[in-house]
Coordinates of C-alpha atoms and ligand atoms in Angstrom, one line a residue:
M88 CA 53.7 44.6 195.9
P89 CA 54.8 48.4 196.3
R90 CA 58.0 49.1 194.3
I91 CA 59.9 50.1 197.4
Q92 CA 59.1 46.9 199.2
K93 CA 60.4 44.8 196.3
Y94 CA 63.6 46.9 196.1
L95 CA 64.3 46.6 199.9
Q96 CA 63.9 42.9 199.8
K97 CA 66.2 42.4 196.8
H98 CA 69.0 44.9 197.8
A99 CA 69.1 44.7 201.6
Q100 CA 72.9 44.5 201.5
N101 CA 73.5 47.5 199.1
L102 CA 70.7 50.1 199.3
Q103 CA 71.0 53.1 197.0
P104 CA 69.4 56.3 198.6
A105 CA 68.4 57.8 195.2
A106 CA 66.7 54.6 194.2
I107 CA 64.9 54.4 197.5
A108 CA 63.7 58.0 197.3
Y109 CA 62.5 57.6 193.7
L110 CA 60.7 54.3 194.2
A111 CA 59.1 55.5 197.4
A112 CA 57.9 58.7 195.7
L113 CA 56.4 56.7 192.9
D114 CA 54.6 54.4 195.3
Q115 CA 53.3 57.5 197.3
I116 CA 52.1 59.2 194.1
E117 CA 50.5 56.0 192.9
S118 CA 48.4 55.7 196.1
F119 CA 46.7 59.0 195.2
A120 CA 47.0 59.5 191.5
P121 CA 48.0 56.2 189.6
L122 CA 47.9 58.0 186.2
I123 CA 50.7 60.4 187.2
A124 CA 52.8 57.6 188.7
H125 CA 52.2 55.6 185.5
A126 CA 53.1 58.5 183.2
I127 CA 56.4 59.1 185.1
E128 CA 57.2 55.4 184.9
Q129 CA 56.4 55.3 181.2
E130 CA 58.5 58.4 180.5
L131 CA 61.5 56.6 182.2
S132 CA 60.8 53.5 180.0
D133 CA 60.5 55.8 176.9
Q134 CA 63.8 57.6 177.6
R135 CA 65.4 54.2 178.2
S136 CA 64.2 52.7 174.9
H137 CA 65.1 55.6 172.6
L138 CA 68.3 57.3 171.7
K139 CA 67.9 60.9 172.8
L140 CA 69.3 63.1 170.1
I141 CA 67.3 66.2 170.8
A142 CA 70.1 68.9 171.0
S143 CA 68.3 70.9 173.8
E144 CA 67.6 67.9 176.0
N145 CA 69.8 66.0 178.6
Y146 CA 69.6 63.7 181.6
S147 CA 69.9 65.5 184.9
S148 CA 71.4 63.7 187.8
L149 CA 69.1 62.0 190.3
T150 CA 70.4 64.4 193.0
V151 CA 69.2 67.3 190.9
Q152 CA 65.8 65.7 190.4
L153 CA 65.4 64.7 194.0
A154 CA 66.3 68.3 195.3
M155 CA 63.1 69.5 193.5
G156 CA 60.6 67.3 195.3
N157 CA 60.3 68.9 198.7
L158 CA 58.6 71.5 200.8
L159 CA 60.6 74.4 199.4
T160 CA 57.9 74.5 196.7
D161 CA 55.5 75.9 199.5
K162 CA 57.5 79.0 200.2
Y163 CA 56.9 82.4 198.8
A164 CA 60.1 84.4 198.5
E165 CA 59.5 87.4 196.2
G166 CA 62.5 89.7 196.2
Y167 CA 66.0 88.4 196.3
P168 CA 68.3 87.2 199.1
H169 CA 68.1 89.3 202.2
H170 CA 65.6 91.6 200.5
R171 CA 62.3 89.8 200.5
F172 CA 58.6 90.8 200.6
Y173 CA 57.7 87.9 202.9
A174 CA 58.8 86.8 206.4
G175 CA 60.7 83.5 207.0
C176 CA 62.8 83.4 203.9
E177 CA 66.1 82.6 205.6
N178 CA 66.4 79.1 204.2
V179 CA 65.5 80.2 200.7
D180 CA 68.2 82.8 201.1
L181 CA 70.7 80.0 201.9
V182 CA 69.7 78.0 198.8
E183 CA 69.5 81.0 196.4
E184 CA 72.9 82.4 197.5
M185 CA 74.5 79.0 197.0
A186 CA 73.1 78.8 193.5
Q187 CA 74.3 82.4 192.7
E188 CA 77.7 81.8 194.1
E189 CA 78.2 78.5 192.3
L190 CA 77.0 80.1 189.1
K191 CA 79.3 83.1 189.5
Q192 CA 82.2 80.8 190.0
I193 CA 81.5 78.6 186.9
F194 CA 81.4 81.6 184.6
G195 CA 83.5 84.2 186.4
A196 CA 80.5 86.5 186.2
E197 CA 80.0 89.8 188.1
H198 CA 76.5 89.1 189.0
A199 CA 74.1 86.1 188.8
Y200 CA 70.3 86.0 189.0
V201 CA 68.9 82.5 189.3
Q202 CA 65.1 83.1 189.5
P203 CA 63.9 82.9 185.9
H204 CA 61.7 79.8 185.4
S205 CA 62.8 79.2 181.8
G206 CA 65.1 80.6 179.2
A207 CA 62.2 82.5 177.7
D208 CA 61.7 84.2 181.1
A209 CA 65.4 84.9 181.4
N210 CA 65.2 86.7 178.1
L211 CA 62.2 88.7 179.1
V212 CA 64.0 89.8 182.4
A213 CA 67.0 90.8 180.4
F214 CA 65.1 92.7 177.7
W215 CA 62.9 94.6 180.2
S216 CA 65.8 95.3 182.4
I217 CA 67.7 96.9 179.6
L218 CA 64.5 98.9 178.6
V219 CA 64.1 100.0 182.2
Q220 CA 67.7 101.0 182.7
K221 CA 68.4 102.5 179.3
V222 CA 65.0 104.0 178.5
Q223 CA 62.6 104.4 181.5
N224 CA 65.2 105.5 184.0
K225 CA 66.8 108.1 181.7
E226 CA 63.4 109.4 180.8
I227 CA 62.5 109.8 184.5
E228 CA 65.7 111.8 185.0
R229 CA 65.1 113.9 181.9
L230 CA 61.6 114.8 183.3
G231 CA 63.3 115.9 186.6
K232 CA 61.6 113.2 188.6
K233 CA 63.1 110.7 191.1
T234 CA 61.1 107.5 190.8
L235 CA 58.5 105.9 188.4
D236 CA 55.8 106.5 190.9
E237 CA 56.2 110.3 190.6
L238 CA 55.3 110.3 186.9
T239 CA 52.0 111.7 185.9
P240 CA 49.8 109.3 183.9
E241 CA 50.7 111.3 180.7
E242 CA 54.4 111.1 181.5
Y243 CA 54.2 107.3 182.2
E244 CA 52.4 106.8 178.8
Q245 CA 55.2 108.6 177.1
V246 CA 57.8 106.4 178.8
R247 CA 55.8 103.3 177.8
K248 CA 55.6 104.3 174.1
L249 CA 59.4 105.0 174.1
M250 CA 60.2 101.6 175.4
N251 CA 58.0 100.1 172.6
Q252 CA 60.0 102.0 169.9
Q253 CA 63.4 100.4 170.8
K254 CA 64.9 98.1 168.3
L255 CA 66.2 94.5 168.8
M256 CA 68.5 92.9 166.3
G257 CA 68.9 89.0 166.6
M258 CA 69.5 86.1 164.4
S259 CA 66.6 85.0 162.2
L260 CA 64.7 81.7 163.0
N261 CA 65.8 80.3 159.6
S262 CA 69.4 80.9 160.3
G263 CA 69.1 79.2 163.7
G264 CA 68.0 82.0 166.0
H265 CA 65.4 81.5 168.6
L266 CA 61.7 82.4 168.8
T267 CA 62.3 84.8 171.7
H268 CA 64.8 86.8 169.7
G269 CA 62.2 88.9 167.9
Y270 CA 60.1 86.3 166.0
R271 CA 56.7 87.8 165.1
H272 CA 54.6 85.2 167.0
N273 CA 56.6 85.9 170.2
I274 CA 56.1 88.8 172.6
S275 CA 59.8 89.9 171.9
S276 CA 58.6 91.3 168.7
K277 CA 55.7 93.1 170.2
M278 CA 57.5 94.9 172.9
M279 CA 60.2 96.2 170.6
R280 CA 60.7 96.5 166.9
S281 CA 62.7 93.6 165.7
V282 CA 65.0 93.2 162.8
F283 CA 67.2 90.1 161.9
Y284 CA 70.6 89.1 160.7
D285 CA 71.1 85.9 158.6
V286 CA 73.8 83.5 157.9
D287 CA 75.7 84.0 154.7
P288 CA 73.6 82.0 152.1
K289 CA 76.8 80.3 150.7
T290 CA 78.7 79.4 153.8
E291 CA 75.6 79.2 156.1
Q292 CA 77.7 80.8 158.7
L293 CA 77.8 84.3 160.3
D294 CA 79.6 86.9 158.3
Y295 CA 80.7 89.6 160.8
H296 CA 81.5 92.1 158.0
T297 CA 78.0 92.0 156.7
L298 CA 76.6 92.0 160.2
A299 CA 78.6 95.1 161.1
K300 CA 77.3 96.9 158.0
Q301 CA 73.6 95.8 158.8
A302 CA 74.0 97.0 162.4
L303 CA 75.2 100.4 161.1
Q304 CA 72.1 100.8 159.0
E305 CA 69.6 99.5 161.6
K306 CA 71.3 101.0 164.7
P307 CA 69.6 98.5 167.1
D308 CA 69.3 99.3 170.8
I309 CA 70.0 95.7 171.7
L310 CA 72.3 93.4 169.6
L311 CA 71.5 89.8 170.5
A312 CA 73.7 86.9 169.8
G313 CA 72.7 83.2 170.5
Y314 CA 70.9 80.4 168.8
S315 CA 69.0 77.2 169.1
A316 CA 69.9 75.7 165.7
Y317 CA 73.4 77.0 164.5
S318 CA 76.2 74.5 164.6
R319 CA 79.2 77.1 164.7
R320 CA 80.9 79.0 167.4
I321 CA 80.3 82.8 167.7
N322 CA 83.1 85.3 168.0
F323 CA 81.7 87.4 170.9
A324 CA 84.7 89.8 170.8
K325 CA 83.7 90.8 167.2
M326 CA 80.0 90.9 168.2
R327 CA 80.8 93.2 171.0
E328 CA 82.8 95.5 168.7
I329 CA 79.8 95.6 166.5
A330 CA 77.4 96.4 169.4
D331 CA 79.8 99.2 170.6
S332 CA 80.0 100.7 167.1
V333 CA 76.3 101.5 167.2
G334 CA 76.0 102.1 171.0
A335 CA 73.8 98.9 171.4
V336 CA 73.6 96.9 174.5
F337 CA 75.2 93.5 173.7
M338 CA 73.2 90.6 175.0
V339 CA 73.9 86.8 174.5
D340 CA 71.5 84.0 174.9
M341 CA 73.8 81.0 175.6
A342 CA 70.9 78.6 176.5
H343 CA 72.2 76.0 174.1
F344 CA 75.9 76.2 174.9
S345 CA 76.2 77.3 178.5
G346 CA 77.5 73.8 179.3
L347 CA 80.2 74.2 176.7
V348 CA 81.2 77.6 178.3
A349 CA 81.1 76.1 181.7
G350 CA 83.2 73.1 180.6
K351 CA 85.8 75.5 179.1
V352 CA 85.4 74.2 175.5
F353 CA 84.3 77.8 174.5
Q354 CA 87.1 80.0 175.8
D355 CA 88.5 83.5 175.0
E356 CA 86.5 85.2 172.3
Y357 CA 84.0 82.3 172.2
N358 CA 83.1 82.7 175.8
P359 CA 80.4 85.4 175.9
V360 CA 80.6 86.3 179.6
P361 CA 83.5 88.8 179.4
Y362 CA 82.1 90.5 176.4
A363 CA 78.3 90.8 176.9
H364 CA 76.5 93.3 179.1
I365 CA 74.0 90.6 179.9
V366 CA 74.0 86.8 179.3
T367 CA 70.9 84.6 179.6
S368 CA 70.6 80.9 179.6
T369 CA 68.6 77.8 180.3
T370 CA 69.8 75.4 182.9
H371 CA 68.7 72.1 181.4
K372 CA 70.5 71.8 178.1
T373 CA 74.2 71.2 177.9
L374 CA 74.5 72.5 181.5
R375 CA 72.5 69.4 182.5
G376 CA 70.5 70.9 185.4
P377 CA 66.8 71.1 186.2
R378 CA 64.5 72.9 183.8
G379 CA 64.9 76.6 184.3
G380 CA 66.7 79.8 183.5
F381 CA 69.3 82.4 184.7
V382 CA 70.7 85.8 183.9
L383 CA 74.4 86.9 184.3
C384 CA 75.3 90.5 184.0
K385 CA 77.9 93.2 184.5
A386 CA 77.7 94.9 187.9
E387 CA 76.0 98.0 186.2
F388 CA 72.9 95.9 185.5
A389 CA 72.8 94.0 188.8
D390 CA 70.2 96.1 190.7
T391 CA 67.8 96.1 187.7
I392 CA 68.1 92.5 187.0
N393 CA 67.6 91.6 190.7
K394 CA 64.1 93.2 190.3
G395 CA 63.2 90.6 187.7
C396 CA 60.3 90.0 190.1
P397 CA 58.1 92.1 190.0
L398 CA 59.3 93.4 186.5
V399 CA 58.5 90.0 184.7
L400 CA 58.4 87.2 187.1
G401 CA 56.1 86.1 190.0
G402 CA 57.5 84.4 193.0
P403 CA 60.6 82.4 192.6
L404 CA 60.5 78.5 192.7
P405 CA 62.8 77.7 195.6
H406 CA 62.6 74.0 195.0
V407 CA 64.0 74.4 191.5
I408 CA 66.6 76.9 192.7
A409 CA 67.8 74.2 195.1
A410 CA 68.1 71.8 192.1
K411 CA 69.9 74.6 190.2
A412 CA 72.4 74.9 193.1
I413 CA 73.1 71.2 192.9
A414 CA 73.6 71.3 189.1
F415 CA 75.9 74.4 189.3
K416 CA 78.0 72.6 191.9
E417 CA 78.2 69.6 189.5
A418 CA 79.2 71.9 186.7
N419 CA 81.9 73.3 188.8
S420 CA 83.7 69.9 189.0
P421 CA 86.6 68.9 186.8
N422 CA 84.6 66.0 185.4
F423 CA 82.3 68.5 183.8
Q424 CA 85.1 69.8 181.6
D425 CA 85.7 66.3 180.4
Y426 CA 82.0 65.9 179.7
A427 CA 81.8 69.1 177.7
Q428 CA 84.8 68.1 175.6
R429 CA 83.2 64.7 174.8
I430 CA 79.9 66.3 173.7
V431 CA 81.7 68.3 171.1
K432 CA 84.0 65.4 170.0
N433 CA 80.9 63.2 169.7
A434 CA 79.0 65.8 167.7
N435 CA 81.9 66.2 165.4
T436 CA 82.3 62.4 164.9
L437 CA 78.6 62.1 164.2
A438 CA 78.5 64.9 161.7
E439 CA 81.6 63.7 159.8
K440 CA 80.2 60.1 159.5
L441 CA 76.8 61.4 158.4
K442 CA 78.6 63.4 155.7
S443 CA 80.7 60.5 154.6
D444 CA 77.5 58.4 154.4
G445 CA 76.0 61.0 152.0
A446 CA 74.0 63.4 154.2
R447 CA 74.5 67.2 153.8
I448 CA 75.2 69.0 157.1
V449 CA 74.2 72.7 157.1
S450 CA 77.4 74.9 157.1
G451 CA 79.4 71.7 156.4
G452 CA 79.8 70.5 159.9
T453 CA 79.7 71.4 163.6
E454 CA 81.9 73.1 166.3
N455 CA 79.5 72.7 169.1
H456 CA 77.0 70.1 170.4
L457 CA 74.5 70.2 167.4
M458 CA 74.1 69.9 163.8
I459 CA 71.4 70.4 161.2
V460 CA 70.9 67.7 158.5
D461 CA 69.5 69.0 155.2
L462 CA 67.1 66.3 154.0
S463 CA 66.7 67.5 150.4
S464 CA 68.8 64.8 149.0
F465 CA 66.7 62.1 150.7
G466 CA 63.5 63.7 149.3
L467 CA 62.0 63.9 152.8
T468 CA 60.7 66.8 154.9
G469 CA 61.7 67.2 158.5
R470 CA 58.5 65.7 159.7
H471 CA 59.0 62.6 157.6
A472 CA 62.4 62.1 159.0
E473 CA 61.4 62.9 162.6
S474 CA 58.6 60.3 162.6
I475 CA 60.4 57.5 160.8
L476 CA 63.5 57.9 163.0
R477 CA 61.3 57.8 166.1
K478 CA 59.8 54.5 164.9
A479 CA 63.3 53.3 164.6
G480 CA 64.1 54.3 168.2
L481 CA 65.8 57.6 167.7
T482 CA 64.2 60.8 169.2
V483 CA 65.2 63.9 167.1
N484 CA 63.3 67.1 166.1
R485 CA 62.6 68.6 162.8
N486 CA 64.2 72.0 162.0
T487 CA 64.2 74.6 159.4
I488 CA 67.3 75.1 157.3
P489 CA 68.6 78.5 156.0
G490 CA 66.1 79.6 153.1
D491 CA 63.8 76.7 154.0
Q492 CA 61.0 76.2 151.5
N493 CA 58.9 74.0 153.6
G494 CA 58.2 76.4 156.5
P495 CA 58.5 75.8 160.2
W496 CA 55.9 73.1 160.5
Y497 CA 57.1 70.6 158.0
T498 CA 60.7 72.0 157.6
S499 CA 63.5 70.5 155.4
G500 CA 65.8 69.5 158.1
I501 CA 66.5 67.7 161.4
R502 CA 68.5 68.9 164.3
L503 CA 70.7 66.4 166.1
G504 CA 72.6 66.9 169.3
T505 CA 74.9 64.9 171.5
P506 CA 74.5 66.2 175.1
A507 CA 72.3 63.4 176.3
V508 CA 74.0 60.4 174.7
T509 CA 77.3 61.8 176.0
T510 CA 75.9 61.8 179.5
L511 CA 75.1 58.1 179.1
G512 CA 78.8 57.6 178.3
M513 CA 78.7 57.0 174.6
G514 CA 81.7 57.8 172.4
T515 CA 83.1 57.5 168.9
D516 CA 82.0 53.9 168.2
E517 CA 78.4 54.7 169.1
M518 CA 78.4 58.0 167.1
N519 CA 79.6 56.1 164.0
E520 CA 77.0 53.4 164.5
I521 CA 74.2 56.0 165.1
A522 CA 75.1 58.0 162.0
D523 CA 75.0 54.7 160.0
I524 CA 71.6 53.8 161.3
I525 CA 70.2 57.3 160.6
V526 CA 71.4 57.4 157.0
K527 CA 70.1 53.9 156.3
V528 CA 66.7 54.8 157.6
L529 CA 66.6 58.1 155.7
K530 CA 67.8 56.5 152.4
N531 CA 65.1 53.9 152.6
A532 CA 62.2 56.1 153.7
K533 CA 59.7 57.3 151.2
P534 CA 56.9 59.8 151.6
A535 CA 53.6 58.0 152.1
I536 CA 50.6 58.5 149.7
V537 CA 47.6 60.4 151.2
E538 CA 44.7 58.1 150.5
K539 CA 42.1 60.8 150.0
T540 CA 44.1 63.0 147.5
G541 CA 46.7 60.5 146.1
Q542 CA 49.4 63.1 146.8
L543 CA 52.7 62.5 148.6
S544 CA 52.2 63.2 152.3
K545 CA 54.6 65.9 153.7
A546 CA 54.3 64.4 157.2
N547 CA 54.3 60.6 157.0
A548 CA 56.9 58.3 155.4
E549 CA 57.0 54.6 154.8
I550 CA 59.9 52.1 155.0
D551 CA 60.4 48.4 154.5
P552 CA 59.6 46.9 157.9
K553 CA 62.7 44.7 157.7
I554 CA 65.0 47.8 157.5
L555 CA 63.0 49.4 160.4
D556 CA 63.4 46.2 162.4
E557 CA 67.1 46.0 161.8
A558 CA 67.5 49.7 162.8
Q559 CA 65.5 49.1 166.0
Q560 CA 67.7 46.2 166.9
R561 CA 70.9 48.2 166.4
V562 CA 69.5 51.1 168.6
N563 CA 68.6 48.6 171.3
A564 CA 72.0 47.0 171.2
I565 CA 73.6 50.5 171.8
L566 CA 71.2 51.4 174.5
A567 CA 71.8 48.1 176.4
K568 CA 75.3 49.1 176.9
F569 CA 74.5 52.5 178.4
P570 CA 71.6 52.1 180.8
L571 CA 69.8 55.3 182.0
Y572 CA 69.7 55.5 185.8
P573 CA 70.6 51.8 186.3
E574 CA 70.0 52.1 190.1
I575 CA 66.2 52.5 189.5
E576 CA 64.7 49.2 188.9
I577 CA 61.4 49.5 187.2
Ligands
DSN647 N1 63.1 74.4 172.8 C1 64.4 74.7 172.9 C2 65.2 74.0 171.8 O1 64.8 72.9 171.5 O2 66.2 74.5 171.3 C3 64.6 76.2 172.8 O3 63.5 76.8 173.2

């Protein structure tokens, strides 16, 4: 029997619109592509049966999810509101303007651009806008021309080379920086020269004095702050001073912590928006929206950022922008501030309990939504821990630690985050229980022996099935109290 029919029969007295829409959509998809319907259903079941501790993931609301599944996907709307390259964009204008206004209100930003499809795209829009405004446009002026199109091929080649010579300074991957902040295997290191700052080897935290000295030596054109695996707050007032001291544009990638800024946990010097020329973010991490990105900037960059398409992007995704507008409205509510505070409280509780149970947390703790656990004392790599914890019912990801000897594939750490479990409503008791389960599993896991070589495997670990079983039962007991999307019965 179709899912929707079963649901309507059972709940005739109390129909939930989101459940109806979801189940009807699954039935419709199944009639054409059963594999896809099955994969969506299985994903729901997977997310319901594992504790989601991936620091960059969350659970968006069903309203956000449903706003993405409609005919807005069929509309091209290159350009920006009221300045489009296609006819018939009035409805997309309404949607995009609402998303921009909600976003500006959340962050008190001078300008918001909501088209980037991801955080990586948002960073590319920001990088190239800075290069266009600070290098290309100045060079056009110096050459006595008015527009890019007036340059001769030789002049244009000169501008192109100049842009390639600019210098980006961001946090290194091992210290917790992101791939798009100048990593060699990412385009960010190919479009500019990139140099990195590290955390202090002793404190494993940023040392602004050292950073200021390095900036003076390197004289970057862009100073970039932000991270995907750093568990401390950043003082953006100090970072802006450093950027100003070398004439750099100050850019912040707040993809991981934008929800904490929106929820007013990060205020004053810990809020990047008043200090940075340009701020980028994803929409789906602590901010709990659909998958996507955005850029905020000072008014002086607005015109250039608005031309993210065609500079970097193709046509916008109006259906995703609709879902962003919903998520931004959600983040503008007072409930969201309570949510953001609980994320950080939960992370702190989890980290402190892990520590008291014998795990080492990089930098000694956390001030945000995430923490990196150093696995050295357990004799495990990140891959061992990631896979054995997954078997126990906890989804985490392996992560490098500062000075990691195991490289980015195996790693020596795992990253844990609390945005998703906090969305489910978990609190202190659950964090203590989760820490206990994690340490018990890690203490009892041993690297497996590779049959062919007799060597210890760097990827697979073994554990007494009784301990694993006990961990699974404890995880299931927690999950049973905090159901995901309870209105959807599958
Ligand atoms: N993949 C995201 C994260 O896990 O932090 C960043 O790109």
